[in-house]
XYZ file of C-alpha atoms in Angstrom:
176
model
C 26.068 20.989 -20.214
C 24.890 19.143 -17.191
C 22.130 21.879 -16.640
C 20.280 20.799 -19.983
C 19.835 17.115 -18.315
C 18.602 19.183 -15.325
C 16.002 21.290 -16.978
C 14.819 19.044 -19.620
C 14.292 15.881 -18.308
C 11.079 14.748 -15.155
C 12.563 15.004 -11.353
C 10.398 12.534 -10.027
C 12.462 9.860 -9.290
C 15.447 12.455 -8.525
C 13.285 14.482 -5.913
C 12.186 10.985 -4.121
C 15.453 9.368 -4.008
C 16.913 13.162 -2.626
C 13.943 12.902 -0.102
C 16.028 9.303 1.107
C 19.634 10.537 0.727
C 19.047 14.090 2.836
C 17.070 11.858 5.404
C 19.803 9.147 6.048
C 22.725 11.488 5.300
C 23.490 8.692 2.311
C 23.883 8.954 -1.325
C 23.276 5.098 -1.623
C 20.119 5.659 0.100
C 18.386 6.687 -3.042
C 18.787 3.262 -4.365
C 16.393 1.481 -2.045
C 13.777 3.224 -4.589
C 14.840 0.988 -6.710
C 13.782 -1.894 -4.445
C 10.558 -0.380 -3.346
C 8.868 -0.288 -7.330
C 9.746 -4.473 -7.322
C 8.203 -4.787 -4.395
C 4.850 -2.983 -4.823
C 4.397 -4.823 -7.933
C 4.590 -7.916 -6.466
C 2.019 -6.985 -3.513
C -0.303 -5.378 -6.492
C 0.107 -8.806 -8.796
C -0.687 -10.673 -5.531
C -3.151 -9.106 -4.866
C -4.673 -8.637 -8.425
C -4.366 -12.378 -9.017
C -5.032 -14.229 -5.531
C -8.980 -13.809 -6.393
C -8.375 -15.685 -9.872
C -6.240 -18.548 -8.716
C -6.900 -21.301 -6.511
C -3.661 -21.710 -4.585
C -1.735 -18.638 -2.810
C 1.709 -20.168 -3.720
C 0.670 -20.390 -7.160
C -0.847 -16.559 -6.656
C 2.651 -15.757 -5.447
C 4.922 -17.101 -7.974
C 3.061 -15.481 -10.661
C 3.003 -12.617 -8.503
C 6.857 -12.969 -8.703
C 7.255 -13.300 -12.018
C 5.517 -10.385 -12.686
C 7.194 -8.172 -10.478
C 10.945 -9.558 -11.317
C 11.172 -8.271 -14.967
C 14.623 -8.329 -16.501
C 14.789 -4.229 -16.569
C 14.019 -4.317 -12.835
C 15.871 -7.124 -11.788
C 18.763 -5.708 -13.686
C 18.848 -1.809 -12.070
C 17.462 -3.187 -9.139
C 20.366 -1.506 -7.189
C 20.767 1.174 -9.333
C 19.662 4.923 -9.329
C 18.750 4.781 -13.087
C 15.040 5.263 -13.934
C 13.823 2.724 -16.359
C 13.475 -0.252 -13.879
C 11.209 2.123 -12.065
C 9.120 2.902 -15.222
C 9.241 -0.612 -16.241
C 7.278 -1.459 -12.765
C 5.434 1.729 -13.160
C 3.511 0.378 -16.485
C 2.958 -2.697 -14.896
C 1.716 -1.588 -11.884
C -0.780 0.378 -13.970
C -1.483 -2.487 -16.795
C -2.786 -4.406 -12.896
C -4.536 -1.452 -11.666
C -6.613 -0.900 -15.093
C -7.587 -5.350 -14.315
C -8.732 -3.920 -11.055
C -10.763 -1.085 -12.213
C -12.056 -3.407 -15.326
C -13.227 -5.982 -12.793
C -14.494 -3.752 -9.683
C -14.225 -0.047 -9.722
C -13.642 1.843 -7.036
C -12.360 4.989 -5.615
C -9.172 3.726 -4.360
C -8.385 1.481 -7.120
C -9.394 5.107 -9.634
C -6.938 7.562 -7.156
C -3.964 4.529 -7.403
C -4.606 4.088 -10.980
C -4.057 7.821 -11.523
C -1.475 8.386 -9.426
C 0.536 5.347 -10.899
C 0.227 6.928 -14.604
C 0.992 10.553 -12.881
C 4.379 8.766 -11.370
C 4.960 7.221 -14.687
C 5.256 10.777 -16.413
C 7.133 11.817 -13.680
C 10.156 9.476 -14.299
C 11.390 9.432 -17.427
C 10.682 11.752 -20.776
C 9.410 8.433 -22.207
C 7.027 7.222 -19.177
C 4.262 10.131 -20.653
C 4.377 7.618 -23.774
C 4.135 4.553 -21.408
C 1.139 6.278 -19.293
C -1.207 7.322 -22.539
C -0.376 3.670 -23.993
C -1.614 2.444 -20.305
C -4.574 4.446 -20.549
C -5.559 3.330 -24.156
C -5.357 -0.286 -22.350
C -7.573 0.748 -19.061
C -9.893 2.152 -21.769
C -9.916 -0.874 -23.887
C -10.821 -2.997 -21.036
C -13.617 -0.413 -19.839
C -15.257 -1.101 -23.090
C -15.390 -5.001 -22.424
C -17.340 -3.893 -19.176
C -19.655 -1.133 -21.036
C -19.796 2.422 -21.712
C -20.444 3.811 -18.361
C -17.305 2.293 -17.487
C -15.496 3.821 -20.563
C -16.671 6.774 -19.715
C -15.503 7.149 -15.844
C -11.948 5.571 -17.113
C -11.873 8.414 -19.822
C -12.650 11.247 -17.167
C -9.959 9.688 -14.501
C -7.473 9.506 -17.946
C -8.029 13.098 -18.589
C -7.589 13.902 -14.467
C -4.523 11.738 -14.754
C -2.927 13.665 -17.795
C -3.845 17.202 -16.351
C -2.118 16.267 -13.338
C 0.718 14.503 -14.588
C 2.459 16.919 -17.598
C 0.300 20.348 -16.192
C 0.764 19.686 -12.740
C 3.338 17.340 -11.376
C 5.431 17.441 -14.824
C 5.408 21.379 -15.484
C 8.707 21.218 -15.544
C 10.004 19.318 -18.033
C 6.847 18.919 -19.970
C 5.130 22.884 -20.455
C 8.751 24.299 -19.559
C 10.372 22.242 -23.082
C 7.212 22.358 -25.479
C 7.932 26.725 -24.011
């Protein structure tokens, strides 16, 4: 019964965390994953807000707050996925600000890459990512149609390589 978790459910989080444990030799390796997807947040909320607010220890303790969720905080040493797609959404909700505000290539190739590591976690992350991209569109649309557009053509990049690419297997392999 164990191969039907195997086969049916994304590896992404498995195959990084394997990537840790066969380079130190340790199983618990795989958790510091777990402390990595906190962490980015926080630089990416810094970062995100530090333009908007006057002081940096103000820009920080936001920055905290939005990187310490409950689900996070609360697998934070932990091997399970959902802290990681927890971060994963709102590492993306902060990369859609950033392409809403100033578009550019980096901020489009992070942006994608966050929702293509979102599908990549958890069954339920491919929900998360096309909810994340209805956002980034929404927010394109404040800035005007050009805008909507570009968003719309890195969603659809996003999606190909996401569940056709990166997620063959669960995604093509199950709906097979």
């Amino acid at each position: 019964s164990g191969e039907i978790f195997a086969n049916l459910y994304p590896k992404g989080a498995w195959a990084s965390g394997a990537v840790l444990a066969s380079t130190t030799g340790k199983m618990e390796a795989a958790k510091a994953l777990s402390l990595v997807w906190p962490l980015s947040v926080f630089l990416l909320a810094f970062g995100t807000l530090r333009p908007a607010l006057e002081s940096r220890l103000r820009a920080a303790a936001l920055a905290a707050i939005v990187a310490l969720n409950p689900v996070a905080l609360l697998q934070m040493f932990a091997t399970t996925a959902d802290g990681a797609v927890a971060c994963a959404v709102t590492a993306s909700l902060l990369l859609a600000v950033r392409l809403a505000r100033s578009w550019s290539r980096e901020t489009a190739a992070a942006f994608a890459l966050g929702l293509v590591a979102l599908c990549n976690v958890k069954l339920s992350g491919a929900a998360f990512a096309f909810f994340t991209g209805g956002a980034a569109l929404g927010l394109a649309a404040f800035q005007g149609r050009r805008l909507v557009l570009r968003t719309a053509a890195l969603l659809g990049a996003a999606a190909v390589a996401g569940i056709l690419v990166a997620g063959w297997n669960p995604y093509v392999t199950n709906a097979l």
